[in-house]
GROMACS .gro file of C-alpha atoms in nm:
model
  123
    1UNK     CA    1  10.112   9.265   9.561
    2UNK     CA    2   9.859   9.385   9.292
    3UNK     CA    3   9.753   9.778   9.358
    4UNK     CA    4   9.403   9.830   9.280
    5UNK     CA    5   9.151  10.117   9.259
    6UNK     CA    6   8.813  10.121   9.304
    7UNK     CA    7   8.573  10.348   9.142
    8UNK     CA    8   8.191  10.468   9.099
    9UNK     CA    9   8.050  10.423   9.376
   10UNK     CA   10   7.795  10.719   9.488
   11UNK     CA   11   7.438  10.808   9.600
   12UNK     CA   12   7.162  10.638   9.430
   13UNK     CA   13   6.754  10.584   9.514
   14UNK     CA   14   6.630  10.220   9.624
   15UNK     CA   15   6.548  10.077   9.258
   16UNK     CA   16   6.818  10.201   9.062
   17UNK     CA   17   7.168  10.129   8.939
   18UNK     CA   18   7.557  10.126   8.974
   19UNK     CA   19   7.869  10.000   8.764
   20UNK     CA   20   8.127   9.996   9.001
   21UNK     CA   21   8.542   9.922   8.841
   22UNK     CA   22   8.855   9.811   8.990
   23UNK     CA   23   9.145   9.883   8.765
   24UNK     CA   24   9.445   9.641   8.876
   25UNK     CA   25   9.791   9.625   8.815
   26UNK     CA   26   9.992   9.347   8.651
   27UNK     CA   27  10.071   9.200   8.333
   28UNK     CA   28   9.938   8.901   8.397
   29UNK     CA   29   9.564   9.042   8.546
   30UNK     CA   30   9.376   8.790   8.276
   31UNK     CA   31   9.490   8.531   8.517
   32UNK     CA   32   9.386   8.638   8.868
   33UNK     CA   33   9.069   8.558   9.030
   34UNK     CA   34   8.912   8.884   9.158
   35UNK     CA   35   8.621   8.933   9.407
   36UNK     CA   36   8.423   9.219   9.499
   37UNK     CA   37   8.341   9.234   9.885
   38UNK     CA   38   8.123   9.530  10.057
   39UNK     CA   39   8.133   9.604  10.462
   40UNK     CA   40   7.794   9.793  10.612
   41UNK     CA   41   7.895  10.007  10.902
   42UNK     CA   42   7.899   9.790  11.226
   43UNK     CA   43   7.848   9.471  11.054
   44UNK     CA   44   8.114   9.218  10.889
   45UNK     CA   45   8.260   9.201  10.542
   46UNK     CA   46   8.018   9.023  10.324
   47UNK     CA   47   8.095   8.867  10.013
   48UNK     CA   48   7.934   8.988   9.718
   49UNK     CA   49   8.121   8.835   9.362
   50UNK     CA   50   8.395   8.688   9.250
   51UNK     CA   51   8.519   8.593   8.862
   52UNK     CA   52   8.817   8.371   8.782
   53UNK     CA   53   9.077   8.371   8.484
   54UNK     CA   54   8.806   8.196   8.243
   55UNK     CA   55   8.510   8.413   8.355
   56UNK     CA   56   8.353   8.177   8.581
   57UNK     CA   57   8.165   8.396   8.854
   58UNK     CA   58   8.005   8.348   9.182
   59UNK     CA   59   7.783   8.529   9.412
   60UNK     CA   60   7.656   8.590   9.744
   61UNK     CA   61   7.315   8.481   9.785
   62UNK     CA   62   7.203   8.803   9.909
   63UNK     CA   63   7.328   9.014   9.573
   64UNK     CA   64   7.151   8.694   9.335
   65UNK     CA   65   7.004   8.811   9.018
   66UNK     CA   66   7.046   9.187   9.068
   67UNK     CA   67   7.461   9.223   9.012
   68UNK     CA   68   7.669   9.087   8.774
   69UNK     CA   69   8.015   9.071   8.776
   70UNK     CA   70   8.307   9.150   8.434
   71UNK     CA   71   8.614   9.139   8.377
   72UNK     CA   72   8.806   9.340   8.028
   73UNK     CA   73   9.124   9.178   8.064
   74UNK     CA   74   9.248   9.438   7.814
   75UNK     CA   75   9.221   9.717   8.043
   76UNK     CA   76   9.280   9.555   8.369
   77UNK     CA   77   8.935   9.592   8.530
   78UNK     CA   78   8.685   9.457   8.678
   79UNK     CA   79   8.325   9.540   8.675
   80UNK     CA   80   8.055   9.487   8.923
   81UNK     CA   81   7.699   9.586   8.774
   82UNK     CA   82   7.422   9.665   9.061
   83UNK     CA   83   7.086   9.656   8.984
   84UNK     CA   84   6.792   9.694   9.156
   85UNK     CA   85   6.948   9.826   9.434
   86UNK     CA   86   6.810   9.852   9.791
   87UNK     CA   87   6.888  10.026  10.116
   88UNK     CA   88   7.042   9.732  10.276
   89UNK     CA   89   7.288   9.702   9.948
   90UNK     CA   90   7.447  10.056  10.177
   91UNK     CA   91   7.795   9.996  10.236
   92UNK     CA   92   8.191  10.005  10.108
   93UNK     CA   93   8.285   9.814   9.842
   94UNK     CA   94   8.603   9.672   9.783
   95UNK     CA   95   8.790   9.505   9.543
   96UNK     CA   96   8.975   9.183   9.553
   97UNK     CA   97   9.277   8.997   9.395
   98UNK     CA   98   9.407   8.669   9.440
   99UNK     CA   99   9.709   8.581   9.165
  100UNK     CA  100   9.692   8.207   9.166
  101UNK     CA  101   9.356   8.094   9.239
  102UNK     CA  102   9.182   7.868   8.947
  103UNK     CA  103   8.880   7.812   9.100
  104UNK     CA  104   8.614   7.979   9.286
  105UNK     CA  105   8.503   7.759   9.504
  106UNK     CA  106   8.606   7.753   9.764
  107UNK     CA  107   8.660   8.107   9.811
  108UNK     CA  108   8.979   8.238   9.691
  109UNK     CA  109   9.250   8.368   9.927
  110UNK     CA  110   9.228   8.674   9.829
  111UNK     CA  111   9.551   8.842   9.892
  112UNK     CA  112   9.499   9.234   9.779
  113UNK     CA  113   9.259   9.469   9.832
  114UNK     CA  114   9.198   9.796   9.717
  115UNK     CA  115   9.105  10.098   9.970
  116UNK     CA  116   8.710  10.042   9.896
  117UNK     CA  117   8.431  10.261   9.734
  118UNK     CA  118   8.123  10.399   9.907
  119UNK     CA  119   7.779  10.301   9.785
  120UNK     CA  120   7.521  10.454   9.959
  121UNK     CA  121   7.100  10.377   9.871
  122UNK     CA  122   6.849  10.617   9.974
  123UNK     CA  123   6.521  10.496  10.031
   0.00000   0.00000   0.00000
């Protein structure tokens, strides 16, 4: 099981920006595919990212253009950039790991998860 930890999130006005991280554990973190999924309350978990071992990424159609997903495999993290953010980008975010997966489609299994990160746009 890879332990990871999820940080800045925060308050921000509709039109600005985040850099969320996930720091993982592991020695071998260059090779795991990790995602970055966020859950609005009373709605389902939505898939926002995801970026494999050689820094092929993915994302969901409703994050397109405005966040970009990183990865420093020297420090074990993984970045999610949010941009142009909007009201109905509101939610937790939470990172993702999945040790063996190559490729990203389809979706990895992702098999950890870290405890999640509160973003919250004002309008």
């Amino acid at each position: 099981q890879v332990q990871l930890v999820e940080s800045g999130g925060g308050l921000v006005q509709a039109g600005g920006s985040l850099r969320l991280s996930c720091a993982a554990s592991g020695r071998t973190f260059s090779r795991y595919a990790m995602g970055w999924f966020r859950q609005a309350p009373g709605k389902e978990r939505e898939f926002v990212a995801a970026i494999n071992w050689s820094g092929a990424s993915t994302y969901g159609e409703s994050v397109k253009g405005r966040f970009t997903i990183s990865r420093d495999n020297a420090k074990n993290t993984v970045y999610l950039q949010m941009n142009s953010l909007k009201p109905e980008d509101t939610a937790v975010y939470y990172c993702a790991a999945d040790t063996t997966a190559r490729r990203l489609l389809p979706l990895p299994d992702f098999g950890s998860w870290g405890q999640g990160t509160q973003v919250t746009v004002s309008s």
